[in-house]
PDB file of C-alpha atoms in Angstrom:
ATOM      1  CA  MET A   1      13.981  -1.209  -0.893  1.00  0.00           C
ATOM      2  CA  SER A   2      11.670  -2.868  -3.430  1.00  0.00           C
ATOM      3  CA  GLU A   3       7.958  -2.015  -3.663  1.00  0.00           C
ATOM      4  CA  LEU A   4       6.037  -3.572  -0.780  1.00  0.00           C
ATOM      5  CA  ALA A   5       3.480  -6.252  -1.641  1.00  0.00           C
ATOM      6  CA  TYR A   6       0.657  -7.241   0.714  1.00  0.00           C
ATOM      7  CA  VAL A   7      -0.746 -10.746   1.121  1.00  0.00           C
ATOM      8  CA  HIS A   8      -3.916 -11.307   3.146  1.00  0.00           C
ATOM      9  CA  LEU A   9      -3.808 -14.782   4.676  1.00  0.00           C
ATOM     10  CA  GLY A  10      -7.142 -14.823   6.499  1.00  0.00           C
ATOM     11  CA  PHE A  11      -9.375 -12.889   8.907  1.00  0.00           C
ATOM     12  CA  GLY A  12     -12.409 -13.547  11.060  1.00  0.00           C
ATOM     13  CA  ALA A  13     -13.838 -16.983  10.350  1.00  0.00           C
ATOM     14  CA  ASP A  14     -10.797 -17.635   8.141  1.00  0.00           C
ATOM     15  CA  ALA A  15      -8.261 -16.761  10.882  1.00  0.00           C
ATOM     16  CA  VAL A  16      -5.001 -18.637  10.359  1.00  0.00           C
ATOM     17  CA  ASP A  17      -3.421 -21.313  12.558  1.00  0.00           C
ATOM     18  CA  TYR A  18      -0.081 -20.050  13.892  1.00  0.00           C
ATOM     19  CA  ARG A  19       2.004 -22.940  12.613  1.00  0.00           C
ATOM     20  CA  GLU A  20       0.501 -22.619   9.148  1.00  0.00           C
ATOM     21  CA  ALA A  21       1.392 -18.927   9.022  1.00  0.00           C
ATOM     22  CA  TRP A  22       4.880 -19.666  10.347  1.00  0.00           C
ATOM     23  CA  GLU A  23       5.470 -22.119   7.510  1.00  0.00           C
ATOM     24  CA  ARG A  24       4.207 -19.551   5.012  1.00  0.00           C
ATOM     25  CA  GLN A  25       6.674 -17.045   6.472  1.00  0.00           C
ATOM     26  CA  ARG A  26       9.517 -19.464   5.851  1.00  0.00           C
ATOM     27  CA  GLU A  27       8.465 -19.943   2.250  1.00  0.00           C
ATOM     28  CA  VAL A  28       8.194 -16.178   1.597  1.00  0.00           C
ATOM     29  CA  HIS A  29      11.473 -15.586   3.435  1.00  0.00           C
ATOM     30  CA  ALA A  30      13.306 -18.050   1.168  1.00  0.00           C
ATOM     31  CA  ALA A  31      11.773 -16.512  -1.953  1.00  0.00           C
ATOM     32  CA  ARG A  32      12.661 -12.993  -0.844  1.00  0.00           C
ATOM     33  CA  PHE A  33      16.259 -13.984  -0.096  1.00  0.00           C
ATOM     34  CA  ALA A  34      16.498 -15.425  -3.617  1.00  0.00           C
ATOM     35  CA  ASP A  35      15.012 -12.214  -5.071  1.00  0.00           C
ATOM     36  CA  GLU A  36      12.128 -14.180  -6.546  1.00  0.00           C
ATOM     37  CA  ILE A  37       9.582 -11.816  -4.991  1.00  0.00           C
ATOM     38  CA  PRO A  38       9.552  -8.205  -3.726  1.00  0.00           C
ATOM     39  CA  ASP A  39       9.416  -7.208  -0.062  1.00  0.00           C
ATOM     40  CA  THR A  40       6.185  -8.758   1.200  1.00  0.00           C
ATOM     41  CA  CYS A  41       4.008  -8.223   4.270  1.00  0.00           C
ATOM     42  CA  LEU A  42       1.667 -11.052   5.332  1.00  0.00           C
ATOM     43  CA  LEU A  43      -1.411  -9.708   7.123  1.00  0.00           C
ATOM     44  CA  LEU A  44      -3.843 -11.848   9.087  1.00  0.00           C
ATOM     45  CA  GLU A  45      -5.666 -12.749  12.255  1.00  0.00           C
ATOM     46  CA  HIS A  46      -4.580 -15.814  14.199  1.00  0.00           C
ATOM     47  CA  ARG A  47      -6.682 -18.370  15.940  1.00  0.00           C
ATOM     48  CA  PRO A  48      -6.059 -18.074  19.714  1.00  0.00           C
ATOM     49  CA  VAL A  49      -2.520 -19.044  20.580  1.00  0.00           C
ATOM     50  CA  TYR A  50       0.365 -18.223  22.956  1.00  0.00           C
ATOM     51  CA  THR A  51       3.792 -17.934  21.349  1.00  0.00           C
ATOM     52  CA  ALA A  52       7.067 -17.750  23.214  1.00  0.00           C
ATOM     53  CA  GLY A  53      10.258 -16.084  21.963  1.00  0.00           C
ATOM     54  CA  ARG A  54      13.699 -17.443  22.770  1.00  0.00           C
ATOM     55  CA  ARG A  55      14.069 -15.578  26.094  1.00  0.00           C
ATOM     56  CA  THR A  56      10.794 -16.615  27.675  1.00  0.00           C
ATOM     57  CA  LEU A  57      11.119 -17.866  31.236  1.00  0.00           C
ATOM     58  CA  GLU A  58       9.077 -20.730  32.677  1.00  0.00           C
ATOM     59  CA  SER A  59       7.580 -18.376  35.220  1.00  0.00           C
ATOM     60  CA  GLU A  60       6.100 -16.243  32.417  1.00  0.00           C
ATOM     61  CA  ARG A  61       4.168 -19.084  30.775  1.00  0.00           C
ATOM     62  CA  PRO A  62       0.488 -19.863  31.514  1.00  0.00           C
ATOM     63  CA  LEU A  63       0.103 -21.166  35.046  1.00  0.00           C
ATOM     64  CA  ASP A  64      -2.670 -23.551  33.994  1.00  0.00           C
ATOM     65  CA  GLY A  65      -0.576 -25.455  31.481  1.00  0.00           C
ATOM     66  CA  THR A  66      -2.171 -23.918  28.365  1.00  0.00           C
ATOM     67  CA  PRO A  67      -0.097 -25.028  25.323  1.00  0.00           C
ATOM     68  CA  VAL A  68       2.498 -22.582  24.016  1.00  0.00           C
ATOM     69  CA  VAL A  69       4.218 -22.526  20.619  1.00  0.00           C
ATOM     70  CA  ASP A  70       7.956 -21.875  20.965  1.00  0.00           C
ATOM     71  CA  VAL A  71       9.202 -19.704  18.105  1.00  0.00           C
ATOM     72  CA  ASP A  72      12.501 -18.426  16.720  1.00  0.00           C
ATOM     73  CA  ARG A  73      11.873 -14.693  17.101  1.00  0.00           C
ATOM     74  CA  GLY A  74      13.290 -12.372  19.711  1.00  0.00           C
ATOM     75  CA  GLY A  75      11.358 -11.265  22.731  1.00  0.00           C
ATOM     76  CA  LYS A  76       9.275 -13.314  25.149  1.00  0.00           C
ATOM     77  CA  ILE A  77       5.773 -14.685  25.399  1.00  0.00           C
ATOM     78  CA  THR A  78       2.622 -13.086  23.939  1.00  0.00           C
ATOM     79  CA  TRP A  79      -0.886 -13.944  22.819  1.00  0.00           C
ATOM     80  CA  HIS A  80      -2.442 -13.807  19.382  1.00  0.00           C
ATOM     81  CA  GLY A  81      -6.095 -14.183  18.599  1.00  0.00           C
ATOM     82  CA  PRO A  82      -9.351 -12.741  17.266  1.00  0.00           C
ATOM     83  CA  GLY A  83      -9.546  -8.957  17.142  1.00  0.00           C
ATOM     84  CA  GLN A  84      -5.790  -8.547  16.728  1.00  0.00           C
ATOM     85  CA  LEU A  85      -4.200  -7.515  13.433  1.00  0.00           C
ATOM     86  CA  VAL A  86      -0.945  -9.379  12.866  1.00  0.00           C
ATOM     87  CA  GLY A  87       1.626  -8.284  10.282  1.00  0.00           C
ATOM     88  CA  TYR A  88       4.737 -10.155   9.149  1.00  0.00           C
ATOM     89  CA  PRO A  89       6.838  -7.774   6.991  1.00  0.00           C
ATOM     90  CA  ILE A  90       9.418  -9.931   5.181  1.00  0.00           C
ATOM     91  CA  LEU A  91      11.947  -7.393   3.962  1.00  0.00           C
ATOM     92  CA  LYS A  92      15.467  -7.595   2.540  1.00  0.00           C
ATOM     93  CA  LEU A  93      17.611  -5.030   4.370  1.00  0.00           C
ATOM     94  CA  PRO A  94      21.266  -3.992   3.960  1.00  0.00           C
ATOM     95  CA  ARG A  95      23.719  -6.070   5.987  1.00  0.00           C
ATOM     96  CA  PRO A  96      24.652  -5.908   8.784  1.00  0.00           C
ATOM     97  CA  VAL A  97      20.978  -5.234   9.505  1.00  0.00           C
ATOM     98  CA  ASP A  98      20.169  -2.325  11.838  1.00  0.00           C
ATOM     99  CA  VAL A  99      17.520  -4.125  13.905  1.00  0.00           C
ATOM    100  CA  VAL A 100      16.691  -1.081  16.056  1.00  0.00           C
ATOM    101  CA  ALA A 101      16.035   1.057  12.954  1.00  0.00           C
ATOM    102  CA  HIS A 102      13.781  -1.679  11.608  1.00  0.00           C
ATOM    103  CA  VAL A 103      11.830  -1.740  14.888  1.00  0.00           C
ATOM    104  CA  ARG A 104      11.469   2.060  14.814  1.00  0.00           C
ATOM    105  CA  ARG A 105       9.994   1.951  11.297  1.00  0.00           C
ATOM    106  CA  LEU A 106       7.377  -0.584  12.347  1.00  0.00           C
ATOM    107  CA  GLU A 107       6.574   1.469  15.457  1.00  0.00           C
ATOM    108  CA  GLU A 108       6.243   4.630  13.378  1.00  0.00           C
ATOM    109  CA  ALA A 109       3.745   3.026  10.998  1.00  0.00           C
ATOM    110  CA  LEU A 110       1.612   1.858  13.902  1.00  0.00           C
ATOM    111  CA  ILE A 111       1.849   5.198  15.749  1.00  0.00           C
ATOM    112  CA  ARG A 112       0.588   6.975  12.605  1.00  0.00           C
ATOM    113  CA  THR A 113      -2.201   4.405  12.280  1.00  0.00           C
ATOM    114  CA  CYS A 114      -3.381   5.076  15.816  1.00  0.00           C
ATOM    115  CA  ALA A 115      -3.216   8.822  15.270  1.00  0.00           C
ATOM    116  CA  GLU A 116      -5.512   8.499  12.276  1.00  0.00           C
ATOM    117  CA  PHE A 117      -8.062   6.947  14.629  1.00  0.00           C
ATOM    118  CA  GLY A 118      -7.624   9.802  17.082  1.00  0.00           C
ATOM    119  CA  LEU A 119      -5.463   8.016  19.628  1.00  0.00           C
ATOM    120  CA  GLU A 120      -2.107   9.422  20.737  1.00  0.00           C
ATOM    121  CA  THR A 121       0.488   6.703  21.291  1.00  0.00           C
ATOM    122  CA  SER A 122       4.182   6.616  22.050  1.00  0.00           C
ATOM    123  CA  ARG A 123       7.349   4.583  22.080  1.00  0.00           C
ATOM    124  CA  LEU A 124       8.589   3.662  25.568  1.00  0.00           C
ATOM    125  CA  GLU A 125      12.165   3.915  26.783  1.00  0.00           C
ATOM    126  CA  GLY A 126      13.973   0.583  26.601  1.00  0.00           C
ATOM    127  CA  ARG A 127      11.015  -1.375  25.189  1.00  0.00           C
ATOM    128  CA  SER A 128       9.753  -2.104  21.697  1.00  0.00           C
ATOM    129  CA  GLY A 129       6.150  -1.719  20.602  1.00  0.00           C
ATOM    130  CA  VAL A 130       3.518   1.022  20.698  1.00  0.00           C
ATOM    131  CA  TRP A 131       2.168   2.296  24.016  1.00  0.00           C
ATOM    132  CA  VAL A 132      -0.523   4.454  25.585  1.00  0.00           C
ATOM    133  CA  LEU A 133       1.167   6.326  28.389  1.00  0.00           C
ATOM    134  CA  GLY A 134      -0.351   6.353  31.853  1.00  0.00           C
ATOM    135  CA  ALA A 135      -1.592   9.585  33.415  1.00  0.00           C
ATOM    136  CA  PRO A 136       1.043  11.618  35.300  1.00  0.00           C
ATOM    137  CA  THR A 137       1.193  10.691  38.949  1.00  0.00           C
ATOM    138  CA  GLY A 138      -1.344  12.690  40.935  1.00  0.00           C
ATOM    139  CA  GLU A 139      -3.329  13.801  37.896  1.00  0.00           C
ATOM    140  CA  GLY A 140      -6.148  11.294  37.763  1.00  0.00           C
ATOM    141  CA  GLU A 141      -6.633   7.681  36.879  1.00  0.00           C
ATOM    142  CA  ALA A 142      -4.022   5.838  34.825  1.00  0.00           C
ATOM    143  CA  GLY A 143      -6.636   4.564  32.398  1.00  0.00           C
ATOM    144  CA  PRO A 144      -8.738   1.450  31.889  1.00  0.00           C
ATOM    145  CA  SER A 145      -7.562  -1.929  33.116  1.00  0.00           C
ATOM    146  CA  LEU A 146      -7.942  -4.110  30.034  1.00  0.00           C
ATOM    147  CA  GLY A 147      -5.725  -7.113  30.726  1.00  0.00           C
ATOM    148  CA  GLY A 148      -2.097  -7.728  31.596  1.00  0.00           C
ATOM    149  CA  LEU A 149      -0.359  -7.481  34.926  1.00  0.00           C
ATOM    150  CA  ALA A 150       0.376  -4.255  36.799  1.00  0.00           C
ATOM    151  CA  LEU A 151       3.159  -4.382  39.357  1.00  0.00           C
ATOM    152  CA  ASP A 152       5.398  -1.570  40.555  1.00  0.00           C
ATOM    153  CA  PHE A 153       8.939  -2.331  39.320  1.00  0.00           C
ATOM    154  CA  ASP A 154      11.418   0.028  37.741  1.00  0.00           C
ATOM    155  CA  PRO A 155      12.201  -1.737  34.398  1.00  0.00           C
ATOM    156  CA  ARG A 156      15.659  -0.187  34.253  1.00  0.00           C
ATOM    157  CA  LEU A 157      16.587  -2.283  37.286  1.00  0.00           C
ATOM    158  CA  GLN A 158      14.287  -5.301  37.134  1.00  0.00           C
ATOM    159  CA  ASP A 159      13.615  -6.165  33.490  1.00  0.00           C
ATOM    160  CA  GLU A 160      16.187  -8.185  31.594  1.00  0.00           C
ATOM    161  CA  GLU A 161      14.332  -7.430  28.362  1.00  0.00           C
ATOM    162  CA  TYR A 162      15.006  -3.722  28.823  1.00  0.00           C
ATOM    163  CA  ASP A 163      17.107  -2.712  25.808  1.00  0.00           C
ATOM    164  CA  THR A 164      19.216   0.403  26.267  1.00  0.00           C
ATOM    165  CA  ARG A 165      19.390   0.813  22.454  1.00  0.00           C
ATOM    166  CA  LEU A 166      15.695   1.742  22.557  1.00  0.00           C
ATOM    167  CA  MET A 167      16.288   5.104  24.235  1.00  0.00           C
ATOM    168  CA  GLY A 168      16.581   8.660  23.078  1.00  0.00           C
ATOM    169  CA  PRO A 169      14.242  11.474  22.014  1.00  0.00           C
ATOM    170  CA  GLU A 170      11.837   9.054  20.240  1.00  0.00           C
ATOM    171  CA  TYR A 171      11.111   7.220  23.451  1.00  0.00           C
ATOM    172  CA  ALA A 172       9.108   8.322  26.503  1.00  0.00           C
ATOM    173  CA  PRO A 173      10.987   7.805  29.772  1.00  0.00           C
ATOM    174  CA  SER A 174      10.157   4.979  32.166  1.00  0.00           C
ATOM    175  CA  ASN A 175       6.981   5.424  34.178  1.00  0.00           C
ATOM    176  CA  ALA A 176       8.705   4.552  37.449  1.00  0.00           C
ATOM    177  CA  GLY A 177       7.371   7.175  39.863  1.00  0.00           C
ATOM    178  CA  GLN A 178       6.244   9.415  37.014  1.00  0.00           C
ATOM    179  CA  ARG A 179       2.983   8.032  35.637  1.00  0.00           C
ATOM    180  CA  GLY A 180       0.333   5.476  36.293  1.00  0.00           C
ATOM    181  CA  GLU A 181       0.242   2.224  34.370  1.00  0.00           C
ATOM    182  CA  ASP A 182       1.380   2.360  30.739  1.00  0.00           C
ATOM    183  CA  ARG A 183      -0.589   0.133  28.388  1.00  0.00           C
ATOM    184  CA  LYS A 184       0.854  -1.809  25.454  1.00  0.00           C
ATOM    185  CA  LEU A 185      -1.245  -1.489  22.342  1.00  0.00           C
ATOM    186  CA  ALA A 186       1.034  -3.162  19.793  1.00  0.00           C
ATOM    187  CA  ALA A 187       3.824  -5.682  20.235  1.00  0.00           C
ATOM    188  CA  ILE A 188       6.835  -6.140  17.972  1.00  0.00           C
ATOM    189  CA  GLY A 189       9.065  -9.237  17.821  1.00  0.00           C
ATOM    190  CA  ILE A 190      11.349  -9.976  14.865  1.00  0.00           C
ATOM    191  CA  ARG A 191      14.023 -12.261  13.572  1.00  0.00           C
ATOM    192  CA  VAL A 192      16.595 -11.482  10.898  1.00  0.00           C
ATOM    193  CA  ALA A 193      18.166 -14.315   8.888  1.00  0.00           C
ATOM    194  CA  LYS A 194      20.413 -13.795   5.840  1.00  0.00           C
ATOM    195  CA  GLY A 195      19.559 -10.101   5.877  1.00  0.00           C
ATOM    196  CA  VAL A 196      15.796 -10.745   5.517  1.00  0.00           C
ATOM    197  CA  THR A 197      13.346 -10.014   8.335  1.00  0.00           C
ATOM    198  CA  MET A 198      10.678 -12.371   9.695  1.00  0.00           C
ATOM    199  CA  HIS A 199       7.863 -12.122  12.274  1.00  0.00           C
ATOM    200  CA  GLY A 200       6.710  -8.558  12.983  1.00  0.00           C
ATOM    201  CA  PHE A 201       3.897  -6.812  14.829  1.00  0.00           C
ATOM    202  CA  SER A 202       0.505  -7.391  16.412  1.00  0.00           C
ATOM    203  CA  LEU A 203      -1.963  -4.521  16.956  1.00  0.00           C
ATOM    204  CA  ASN A 204      -4.855  -5.018  19.357  1.00  0.00           C
ATOM    205  CA  CYS A 205      -7.998  -3.690  17.646  1.00  0.00           C
ATOM    206  CA  ASP A 206     -11.028  -5.229  19.387  1.00  0.00           C
ATOM    207  CA  SER A 207      -9.319  -8.187  20.997  1.00  0.00           C
ATOM    208  CA  ASP A 208     -10.308  -9.802  24.311  1.00  0.00           C
ATOM    209  CA  ASN A 209      -7.199  -8.878  26.281  1.00  0.00           C
ATOM    210  CA  THR A 210      -8.089 -10.984  29.293  1.00  0.00           C
ATOM    211  CA  SER A 211      -6.110 -13.744  27.555  1.00  0.00           C
ATOM    212  CA  PHE A 212      -2.974 -11.800  28.505  1.00  0.00           C
ATOM    213  CA  ASP A 213      -3.801 -12.217  32.190  1.00  0.00           C
ATOM    214  CA  ARG A 214      -2.741 -15.872  32.079  1.00  0.00           C
ATOM    215  CA  ILE A 215       0.860 -14.970  31.208  1.00  0.00           C
ATOM    216  CA  VAL A 216       3.437 -12.263  31.835  1.00  0.00           C
ATOM    217  CA  PRO A 217       3.012 -10.590  28.429  1.00  0.00           C
ATOM    218  CA  CYS A 218       6.336  -9.915  26.707  1.00  0.00           C
ATOM    219  CA  GLY A 219       7.989 -10.587  30.084  1.00  0.00           C
ATOM    220  CA  ILE A 220       6.861  -7.120  31.304  1.00  0.00           C
ATOM    221  CA  ARG A 221       5.410  -7.076  34.827  1.00  0.00           C
ATOM    222  CA  ASP A 222       4.862  -3.353  35.380  1.00  0.00           C
ATOM    223  CA  ALA A 223       2.542  -2.487  32.530  1.00  0.00           C
ATOM    224  CA  GLY A 224      -0.855  -3.372  31.136  1.00  0.00           C
ATOM    225  CA  VAL A 225      -2.274  -4.321  27.736  1.00  0.00           C
ATOM    226  CA  THR A 226      -4.912  -2.383  25.851  1.00  0.00           C
ATOM    227  CA  SER A 227      -6.743  -2.133  22.498  1.00  0.00           C
ATOM    228  CA  LEU A 228      -7.932   0.543  20.121  1.00  0.00           C
ATOM    229  CA  SER A 229     -11.515  -0.272  21.051  1.00  0.00           C
ATOM    230  CA  GLY A 230     -10.818  -0.022  24.745  1.00  0.00           C
ATOM    231  CA  GLU A 231      -8.982   3.288  24.501  1.00  0.00           C
ATOM    232  CA  LEU A 232     -11.395   4.942  22.078  1.00  0.00           C
ATOM    233  CA  GLY A 233     -14.573   3.642  23.734  1.00  0.00           C
ATOM    234  CA  ARG A 234     -16.018   2.289  20.524  1.00  0.00           C
ATOM    235  CA  PRO A 235     -15.669  -0.873  18.461  1.00  0.00           C
ATOM    236  CA  VAL A 236     -12.664  -0.710  16.120  1.00  0.00           C
ATOM    237  CA  SER A 237     -12.418  -3.861  14.031  1.00  0.00           C
ATOM    238  CA  VAL A 238      -9.456  -5.438  12.291  1.00  0.00           C
ATOM    239  CA  THR A 239     -11.271  -4.844   8.987  1.00  0.00           C
ATOM    240  CA  GLU A 240     -11.441  -1.091   9.710  1.00  0.00           C
ATOM    241  CA  VAL A 241      -7.789  -0.887  10.747  1.00  0.00           C
ATOM    242  CA  LEU A 242      -6.313  -3.059   7.934  1.00  0.00           C
ATOM    243  CA  PRO A 243      -6.199  -0.484   5.093  1.00  0.00           C
ATOM    244  CA  VAL A 244      -4.888   2.232   7.429  1.00  0.00           C
ATOM    245  CA  VAL A 245      -1.977   0.023   8.546  1.00  0.00           C
ATOM    246  CA  GLU A 246      -1.215  -0.833   4.938  1.00  0.00           C
ATOM    247  CA  LYS A 247      -1.121   2.842   3.964  1.00  0.00           C
ATOM    248  CA  HIS A 248       1.147   3.938   6.760  1.00  0.00           C
ATOM    249  CA  LEU A 249       3.476   0.966   6.593  1.00  0.00           C
ATOM    250  CA  ARG A 250       4.087   1.499   2.901  1.00  0.00           C
ATOM    251  CA  ALA A 251       4.617   5.235   3.433  1.00  0.00           C
ATOM    252  CA  VAL A 252       7.125   4.767   6.257  1.00  0.00           C
ATOM    253  CA  LEU A 253       9.099   2.156   4.356  1.00  0.00           C
ATOM    254  CA  GLU A 254       9.166   4.296   1.199  1.00  0.00           C
ATOM    255  CA  GLU A 255      10.307   7.484   2.926  1.00  0.00           C
ATOM    256  CA  SER A 256      13.062   5.965   5.086  1.00  0.00           C
ATOM    257  CA  VAL A 257      16.067   4.468   3.283  1.00  0.00           C
ATOM    258  CA  PRO A 258      17.402   1.538   5.359  1.00  0.00           C
ATOM    259  CA  LEU A 259      21.139   1.715   5.980  1.00  0.00           C
ATOM    260  CA  PRO A 260      23.549  -0.951   7.253  1.00  0.00           C
ATOM    261  CA  ARG A 261      24.178  -0.950  10.965  1.00  0.00           C
ATOM    262  CA  ALA A 262      27.320   0.987  11.898  1.00  0.00           C
ATOM    263  CA  VAL A 263      30.130  -1.301  13.029  1.00  0.00           C
TER     264      VAL A 263
END
C-alpha cells in the first residue's frame, strides 16, 4: 500500500455540501485508479444531510419527507452533519478486494481512537461500525439515550443487513437477551470500484444525534446512536479528534498488509 495522504475539505463554518464531496471523491478515485496520486483520505464535516445506501427501504426514510441523497455505497440510510468527523479513505487494494478486511481496518483505527480518549468500544456481531456495548442485563442501566430507535428484535432473525461475515472473535455477540441497548458511535459504508475504495466512516464527536430519530439509522431498529461527548460526559470536538484519527488510521494501514480475497 502506498503512503497515505490526507486532504482536509472543510470543517465547522466551512463544512462541505454532500454532493460536492461526492464529486471530489469521484475525482480522487479516478486519479488513484490511474496511479496519479497515492492512497488518499478525505476528511471533513458535512452540512446536515441524510444519505441512503442502495438497500434503504422506504419505511426507513424520514417520515416527514425530509430530502434524502441516494448514494452508490453499501448499507442503508444515515445522517451526516455538524459535530461528526467524516472520512473517505480512497485506497487501491489487491483484487478481488477483501471488503470485510477493509471494514475491519477502518473499525480498528476508530476503536484505537476512542481508546485514546478513554472510551472502550467494540465491534458487534454481524454489523459494521464501532459500538458502545450496553450494560449486561440485570446490572444497571444500559446507558444514555442519545438518539436512534430502541426496539427489542434479535438482529440474527429480523435484520436483513445482518452480515454473517462480520462474526468471530473480533465481534461481540448480539445483545438479544444479554445486554441493554448497544449504541453506535461510528458508521462505516463503502463502495469498491476497479479495486479502489470509496465512501468510508463517520464518527460522532459532539453531534446532535436527535437527527437520527427521524429515520431508522443504518436500517437497525434494536440499537441506539451515541457520541464521544455523550459517552465521556464532556465536549469532544471534531478538531480534537481529527489528529488522533489520522494517527491511528495511518498506523493501522501501515501495519496490516492487504491481501486479495480468497476465492
